[in-house]
Tab-separated table of C-alpha atoms in Angstrom:
chain	number	residue	atom	x	y	z
A	1	UNK	CA	55.706	27.390	134.139
A	2	UNK	CA	55.168	30.911	135.432
A	3	UNK	CA	58.944	31.040	136.347
A	4	UNK	CA	59.885	29.911	132.823
A	5	UNK	CA	58.128	32.418	131.426
A	6	UNK	CA	59.828	35.161	133.551
A	7	UNK	CA	63.262	34.091	132.333
A	8	UNK	CA	62.194	34.527	128.911
A	9	UNK	CA	60.998	37.783	128.845
A	10	UNK	CA	64.557	38.543	130.678
A	11	UNK	CA	66.305	37.216	127.796
A	12	UNK	CA	64.420	39.646	125.510
A	13	UNK	CA	66.924	42.055	124.328
A	14	UNK	CA	66.626	44.746	121.434
A	15	UNK	CA	69.025	43.502	119.094
A	16	UNK	CA	71.546	45.988	118.916
A	17	UNK	CA	73.689	44.616	116.188
A	18	UNK	CA	71.943	47.073	113.383
A	19	UNK	CA	72.608	50.175	115.665
A	20	UNK	CA	76.355	50.077	114.358
A	21	UNK	CA	74.917	50.054	110.877
A	22	UNK	CA	72.547	53.229	111.507
A	23	UNK	CA	75.488	55.020	113.117
A	24	UNK	CA	77.709	54.052	110.098
A	25	UNK	CA	75.322	55.690	108.065
A	26	UNK	CA	74.902	58.898	109.671
A	27	UNK	CA	78.765	59.025	109.976
A	28	UNK	CA	79.398	58.527	106.145
A	29	UNK	CA	76.503	61.182	105.761
A	30	UNK	CA	78.322	63.543	107.888
A	31	UNK	CA	82.078	62.409	106.293
A	32	UNK	CA	80.472	63.138	102.773
A	33	UNK	CA	78.505	66.326	103.377
A	34	UNK	CA	80.814	68.404	105.451
A	35	UNK	CA	83.509	69.901	103.224
A	36	UNK	CA	86.072	70.820	105.554
A	37	UNK	CA	86.323	74.297	104.813
A	38	UNK	CA	89.395	74.836	102.585
A	39	UNK	CA	90.819	78.266	102.165
A	40	UNK	CA	92.012	79.280	99.023
A	41	UNK	CA	93.431	82.636	97.884
A	42	UNK	CA	96.051	84.990	96.386
A	43	UNK	CA	99.149	84.885	98.861
A	44	UNK	CA	100.872	88.241	99.457
A	45	UNK	CA	103.596	89.788	101.161
A	46	UNK	CA	102.996	93.095	102.347
A	47	UNK	CA	106.152	95.419	102.778
A	48	UNK	CA	107.264	96.103	105.957
A	49	UNK	CA	105.805	99.575	107.572
A	50	UNK	CA	108.370	102.180	108.189
A	51	UNK	CA	107.220	105.985	109.038
A	52	UNK	CA	109.958	107.419	107.133
A	53	UNK	CA	108.691	108.355	103.891
A	54	UNK	CA	109.919	106.186	101.240
A	55	UNK	CA	113.496	107.511	99.680
A	56	UNK	CA	112.456	109.277	95.879
A	57	UNK	CA	114.165	106.786	93.513
A	58	UNK	CA	114.415	107.969	90.192
A	59	UNK	CA	114.018	105.203	87.848
A	60	UNK	CA	113.881	104.844	84.058
A	61	UNK	CA	110.098	105.293	83.349
A	62	UNK	CA	110.842	102.299	80.469
A	63	UNK	CA	111.119	100.039	83.518
A	64	UNK	CA	108.000	100.714	85.171
A	65	UNK	CA	104.708	99.256	84.331
A	66	UNK	CA	102.012	101.485	85.888
A	67	UNK	CA	98.579	100.135	86.519
A	68	UNK	CA	96.094	102.244	87.791
A	69	UNK	CA	92.657	100.866	88.687
A	70	UNK	CA	90.242	104.020	89.169
A	71	UNK	CA	86.903	104.581	91.052
A	72	UNK	CA	85.072	103.384	88.136
A	73	UNK	CA	87.118	100.023	88.153
A	74	UNK	CA	88.692	101.146	84.692
A	75	UNK	CA	91.833	100.085	83.914
A	76	UNK	CA	94.848	102.433	82.857
A	77	UNK	CA	97.826	101.053	81.894
A	78	UNK	CA	101.075	103.173	81.149
A	79	UNK	CA	98.621	106.114	80.527
A	80	UNK	CA	96.529	103.845	78.271
A	81	UNK	CA	93.227	102.454	78.625
A	82	UNK	CA	93.143	98.954	78.399
A	83	UNK	CA	90.634	96.069	78.960
A	84	UNK	CA	91.227	93.539	81.843
A	85	UNK	CA	91.402	90.602	78.960
A	86	UNK	CA	94.721	91.826	77.398
A	87	UNK	CA	96.492	92.879	80.993
A	88	UNK	CA	98.145	89.620	81.088
A	89	UNK	CA	99.689	89.235	77.780
A	90	UNK	CA	100.770	92.976	77.929
A	91	UNK	CA	102.578	92.391	81.273
A	92	UNK	CA	104.496	89.703	79.842
A	93	UNK	CA	105.357	91.179	76.916
A	94	UNK	CA	106.742	94.115	79.071
A	95	UNK	CA	108.541	92.116	81.126
A	96	UNK	CA	110.154	89.826	78.871
A	97	UNK	CA	110.537	92.275	76.053
A	98	UNK	CA	111.598	89.614	73.513
A	99	UNK	CA	112.288	92.062	70.748
A	100	UNK	CA	114.208	94.643	72.891
A	101	UNK	CA	111.551	97.301	72.367
A	102	UNK	CA	112.922	100.405	73.859
A	103	UNK	CA	109.853	101.604	75.546
A	104	UNK	CA	109.671	98.045	77.308
A	105	UNK	CA	111.558	97.168	80.099
A	106	UNK	CA	115.582	96.803	79.781
A	107	UNK	CA	115.451	93.516	81.745
A	108	UNK	CA	113.071	91.013	83.585
A	109	UNK	CA	115.186	91.872	86.486
A	110	UNK	CA	114.666	95.760	86.347
A	111	UNK	CA	111.281	95.605	85.440
A	112	UNK	CA	108.784	96.966	88.252
A	113	UNK	CA	104.893	96.617	87.950
A	114	UNK	CA	103.315	99.586	89.990
A	115	UNK	CA	99.882	98.983	90.996
A	116	UNK	CA	97.546	101.924	92.478
A	117	UNK	CA	94.021	101.807	93.299
A	118	UNK	CA	91.658	104.672	94.379
A	119	UNK	CA	89.960	104.160	97.644
A	120	UNK	CA	86.496	103.983	95.834
A	121	UNK	CA	87.883	100.948	93.477
A	122	UNK	CA	86.005	97.864	94.122
A	123	UNK	CA	87.721	95.113	95.634
A	124	UNK	CA	86.641	92.701	92.856
A	125	UNK	CA	88.266	94.657	90.379
A	126	UNK	CA	91.389	95.041	92.310
A	127	UNK	CA	91.627	91.626	93.116
A	128	UNK	CA	91.111	90.316	89.181
A	129	UNK	CA	93.873	93.191	88.095
A	130	UNK	CA	96.090	91.613	90.952
A	131	UNK	CA	95.452	88.377	89.711
A	132	UNK	CA	96.276	88.998	86.118
A	133	UNK	CA	99.569	90.468	87.163
A	134	UNK	CA	100.469	87.417	89.261
A	135	UNK	CA	99.293	85.036	86.417
A	136	UNK	CA	101.606	86.933	83.703
A	137	UNK	CA	104.570	86.337	86.452
A	138	UNK	CA	103.372	82.443	86.766
A	139	UNK	CA	103.284	81.941	83.218
A	140	UNK	CA	106.675	83.275	82.572
A	141	UNK	CA	108.113	81.263	85.203
A	142	UNK	CA	106.631	78.151	83.997
A	143	UNK	CA	107.697	79.285	80.186
A	144	UNK	CA	110.890	79.426	81.832
A	145	UNK	CA	110.997	76.244	83.272
A	146	UNK	CA	109.974	74.723	80.335
A	147	UNK	CA	112.678	75.942	78.266
A	148	UNK	CA	115.369	75.022	81.108
A	149	UNK	CA	114.103	72.217	82.723
A	150	UNK	CA	111.328	70.678	80.160
A	151	UNK	CA	108.875	70.543	82.943
A	152	UNK	CA	106.164	72.732	84.763
A	153	UNK	CA	107.581	75.450	87.534
A	154	UNK	CA	105.535	73.248	89.868
A	155	UNK	CA	107.598	70.102	89.500
A	156	UNK	CA	111.092	71.732	89.713
A	157	UNK	CA	113.027	71.606	92.622
A	158	UNK	CA	113.561	74.263	95.284
A	159	UNK	CA	116.972	75.368	93.718
A	160	UNK	CA	115.609	75.564	90.152
A	161	UNK	CA	112.558	77.584	90.988
A	162	UNK	CA	114.483	79.840	92.679
A	163	UNK	CA	116.951	80.116	89.814
A	164	UNK	CA	114.234	81.097	87.721
A	165	UNK	CA	112.809	83.510	90.165
A	166	UNK	CA	116.100	85.451	90.717
A	167	UNK	CA	115.769	85.866	86.890
A	168	UNK	CA	112.505	86.916	86.577
A	169	UNK	CA	111.825	88.453	90.314
A	170	UNK	CA	108.336	89.337	91.077
A	171	UNK	CA	107.988	92.858	92.012
A	172	UNK	CA	104.475	94.190	92.205
A	173	UNK	CA	104.851	97.431	94.103
A	174	UNK	CA	101.647	99.008	95.558
A	175	UNK	CA	101.561	102.873	95.680
A	176	UNK	CA	99.388	104.516	98.426
A	177	UNK	CA	95.882	104.805	97.212
A	178	UNK	CA	94.348	107.846	96.335
A	179	UNK	CA	91.413	109.001	98.107
A	180	UNK	CA	88.552	109.185	95.408
A	181	UNK	CA	85.340	107.797	95.860
A	182	UNK	CA	85.747	106.425	99.291
A	183	UNK	CA	82.309	105.738	101.064
A	184	UNK	CA	83.779	105.966	104.608
B	1	UNK	CA	98.544	16.908	123.791
B	2	UNK	CA	95.495	19.058	123.134
B	3	UNK	CA	95.983	20.806	126.193
B	4	UNK	CA	94.223	23.988	124.477
B	5	UNK	CA	91.430	22.111	122.885
B	6	UNK	CA	89.916	21.228	125.757
B	7	UNK	CA	86.360	21.852	126.980
B	8	UNK	CA	83.605	23.332	124.471
B	9	UNK	CA	85.493	22.928	121.003
B	10	UNK	CA	82.617	23.804	118.823
B	11	UNK	CA	81.421	26.556	120.151
B	12	UNK	CA	82.795	29.776	118.466
B	13	UNK	CA	83.771	32.257	120.550
B	14	UNK	CA	82.330	35.666	119.524
B	15	UNK	CA	83.743	39.251	119.724
B	16	UNK	CA	81.038	41.004	121.265
B	17	UNK	CA	80.076	43.813	118.800
B	18	UNK	CA	77.873	45.609	121.320
B	19	UNK	CA	80.219	48.317	121.935
B	20	UNK	CA	80.425	48.796	118.019
B	21	UNK	CA	77.888	51.440	118.096
B	22	UNK	CA	79.191	53.400	120.784
B	23	UNK	CA	82.441	53.675	119.032
B	24	UNK	CA	80.979	54.849	115.788
B	25	UNK	CA	78.737	57.157	117.699
B	26	UNK	CA	81.802	58.549	119.388
B	27	UNK	CA	83.045	59.267	115.801
B	28	UNK	CA	80.052	60.639	114.628
B	29	UNK	CA	80.042	62.907	117.755
B	30	UNK	CA	83.470	64.048	116.945
B	31	UNK	CA	82.845	64.814	113.365
B	32	UNK	CA	79.627	66.577	114.285
B	33	UNK	CA	81.175	68.685	116.803
B	34	UNK	CA	84.295	69.310	114.796
B	35	UNK	CA	82.746	70.320	111.493
B	36	UNK	CA	80.581	73.193	113.290
B	37	UNK	CA	81.638	76.035	111.052
B	38	UNK	CA	82.469	79.437	112.304
B	39	UNK	CA	81.307	80.672	109.155
B	40	UNK	CA	77.748	80.230	110.281
B	41	UNK	CA	78.017	82.949	112.599
B	42	UNK	CA	78.872	85.673	110.151
B	43	UNK	CA	77.296	88.987	110.896
B	44	UNK	CA	78.263	90.074	107.318
B	45	UNK	CA	78.063	89.033	103.960
B	46	UNK	CA	81.065	87.613	102.216
B	47	UNK	CA	81.281	86.484	99.045
B	48	UNK	CA	84.959	86.472	97.936
B	49	UNK	CA	85.817	87.029	94.183
B	50	UNK	CA	87.076	84.612	91.545
B	51	UNK	CA	90.398	84.211	90.915
B	52	UNK	CA	93.096	81.659	89.112
B	53	UNK	CA	96.476	82.202	90.699
B	54	UNK	CA	95.407	80.359	94.079
B	55	UNK	CA	97.399	79.081	96.854
B	56	UNK	CA	95.949	76.780	99.258
B	57	UNK	CA	96.417	77.585	102.956
B	58	UNK	CA	97.756	74.532	104.534
B	59	UNK	CA	97.688	74.586	108.331
B	60	UNK	CA	94.460	75.867	109.570
B	61	UNK	CA	95.720	76.674	113.070
B	62	UNK	CA	98.461	79.256	111.385
B	63	UNK	CA	95.613	81.161	109.804
B	64	UNK	CA	93.657	84.003	111.398
B	65	UNK	CA	90.713	85.392	109.542
B	66	UNK	CA	89.807	89.073	108.834
B	67	UNK	CA	86.149	89.222	107.312
B	68	UNK	CA	85.276	92.306	105.689
B	69	UNK	CA	81.833	92.994	104.105
B	70	UNK	CA	78.742	94.662	104.712
B	71	UNK	CA	76.341	93.614	107.537
B	72	UNK	CA	73.384	91.351	106.732
B	73	UNK	CA	70.079	92.413	106.903
B	74	UNK	CA	69.509	91.422	110.490
B	75	UNK	CA	72.425	93.600	111.702
B	76	UNK	CA	71.756	96.392	109.417
B	77	UNK	CA	69.582	98.359	111.880
B	78	UNK	CA	72.421	97.725	114.348
B	79	UNK	CA	75.970	98.661	112.282
B	80	UNK	CA	74.397	100.351	109.110
B	81	UNK	CA	75.300	99.361	105.651
B	82	UNK	CA	78.648	100.583	105.141
B	83	UNK	CA	81.454	97.684	105.166
B	84	UNK	CA	82.776	96.427	108.263
B	85	UNK	CA	85.267	94.458	109.725
B	86	UNK	CA	84.371	90.921	111.562
B	87	UNK	CA	87.031	89.663	113.881
B	88	UNK	CA	86.481	86.141	115.273
B	89	UNK	CA	82.597	86.251	115.947
B	90	UNK	CA	81.975	89.926	116.204
B	91	UNK	CA	81.739	93.201	114.383
B	92	UNK	CA	84.860	95.033	115.618
B	93	UNK	CA	86.708	98.410	114.767
B	94	UNK	CA	89.879	98.547	112.871
B	95	UNK	CA	91.818	99.405	116.148
B	96	UNK	CA	91.120	96.108	117.389
B	97	UNK	CA	93.154	94.454	114.726
B	98	UNK	CA	96.561	94.327	116.561
B	99	UNK	CA	95.127	92.875	119.701
B	100	UNK	CA	93.347	90.272	117.528
B	101	UNK	CA	96.635	89.112	116.151
B	102	UNK	CA	98.273	89.201	119.299
B	103	UNK	CA	95.977	87.106	120.766
B	104	UNK	CA	96.166	84.399	117.778
B	105	UNK	CA	99.858	84.560	118.043
B	106	UNK	CA	99.822	83.587	121.699
B	107	UNK	CA	97.841	80.392	120.660
B	108	UNK	CA	100.709	79.270	118.352
B	109	UNK	CA	104.025	77.714	119.348
B	110	UNK	CA	106.866	80.185	119.151
B	111	UNK	CA	108.812	78.642	116.547
B	112	UNK	CA	106.080	78.768	114.278
B	113	UNK	CA	104.975	82.427	114.897
B	114	UNK	CA	106.464	83.471	111.527
B	115	UNK	CA	104.431	81.242	109.518
B	116	UNK	CA	101.120	82.883	110.503
B	117	UNK	CA	98.941	84.076	107.688
B	118	UNK	CA	96.201	86.266	107.877
B	119	UNK	CA	93.499	85.310	105.568
B	120	UNK	CA	91.405	88.361	104.556
B	121	UNK	CA	87.995	87.558	103.395
B	122	UNK	CA	86.609	90.144	101.649
B	123	UNK	CA	83.316	90.737	99.854
B	124	UNK	CA	83.382	91.421	96.273
B	125	UNK	CA	81.338	94.627	96.438
B	126	UNK	CA	83.482	96.283	99.114
B	127	UNK	CA	85.545	99.447	98.027
B	128	UNK	CA	89.207	99.387	98.578
B	129	UNK	CA	89.365	101.896	101.377
B	130	UNK	CA	88.272	99.693	104.135
B	131	UNK	CA	90.861	96.764	102.774
B	132	UNK	CA	93.921	99.563	102.427
B	133	UNK	CA	93.105	100.726	105.968
B	134	UNK	CA	93.362	96.774	107.013
B	135	UNK	CA	96.498	96.289	105.204
B	136	UNK	CA	98.111	99.244	106.796
B	137	UNK	CA	97.270	97.927	110.284
B	138	UNK	CA	98.429	94.570	109.288
B	139	UNK	CA	101.988	96.077	107.981
B	140	UNK	CA	101.685	98.155	111.187
B	141	UNK	CA	101.399	95.059	113.450
B	142	UNK	CA	104.088	93.281	111.450
B	143	UNK	CA	101.667	90.789	109.988
B	144	UNK	CA	103.065	90.731	106.284
B	145	UNK	CA	101.777	87.578	105.386
B	146	UNK	CA	98.402	88.061	103.905
B	147	UNK	CA	96.010	85.952	101.634
B	148	UNK	CA	93.571	87.537	99.587
B	149	UNK	CA	90.703	84.603	99.852
B	150	UNK	CA	89.373	84.011	96.868
B	151	UNK	CA	87.294	81.104	94.889
B	152	UNK	CA	88.551	79.252	92.007
B	153	UNK	CA	87.269	80.611	88.793
B	154	UNK	CA	85.147	78.518	86.668
B	155	UNK	CA	84.357	80.922	83.742
B	156	UNK	CA	86.625	83.102	81.235
B	157	UNK	CA	87.159	86.311	82.531
């Protein structure tokens, strides 16, 4: 009798079948809650560094779209104050110049957007302005893609995109920032 | 004939599921370990600004991060309140950037090195002075692909 009972006790195992379920639950919890940190942002290619001062190139002032963001985060576009909301459309107008206005750019290929900031400009203001300038180009490219190929710019093939880009090259030149309002 | 049907026919051979929890625990631990974010060790406050023209960064191994922001409360006694640069997990001087880039470059296969992107995670409140200095350092080090990290803008301007 005693022997049988001992045998019984040996058979007493904890049912491990539900362990899998518990572990699955935990696994799914972690899968759902962990957003694998995705980084996104505005991709920029910086100009190469050269120790020599850049050559002075005289450009027709009608082809330059100068944007200045000062220490107070105010916007000065072609010597006129402007609000950030108008910047995108104004930039587009300057680049494309559909009415051949003599004060705006000769052609999109010659248009240059020049961005200048103070050292005291807040990064937020700078990035917002940069974003608007980028958005202006992106919208132009999108419109061109619609006109030429009847689809979005992102859906175009590499060659088509390059074709559009070479006609409307993205030129955002950044001038050396002036040292106003730096906090050091 | 039934060479294979001999013996105990009716007893279903069960696959042992005893090791299933172990497998899943392994997966679980993998996820727990992998998803420990560097982010938690930030010694500076970084809230990236919002933007609309975003590009997603694809391969994480080809990205290095430079954080710029003001030290958090715990570190203000040590580092002050003016904007600082954090490379990896410590607050660094601007002169350490070339070495930092070089170290990261060494961990990337040679034929992929041209794809390396530097992601600048900069706090909205920081002034451009320090950002300009960092950009100049990056240019001098030949690291020209730069990403201004930003969040998707939800509202209007």
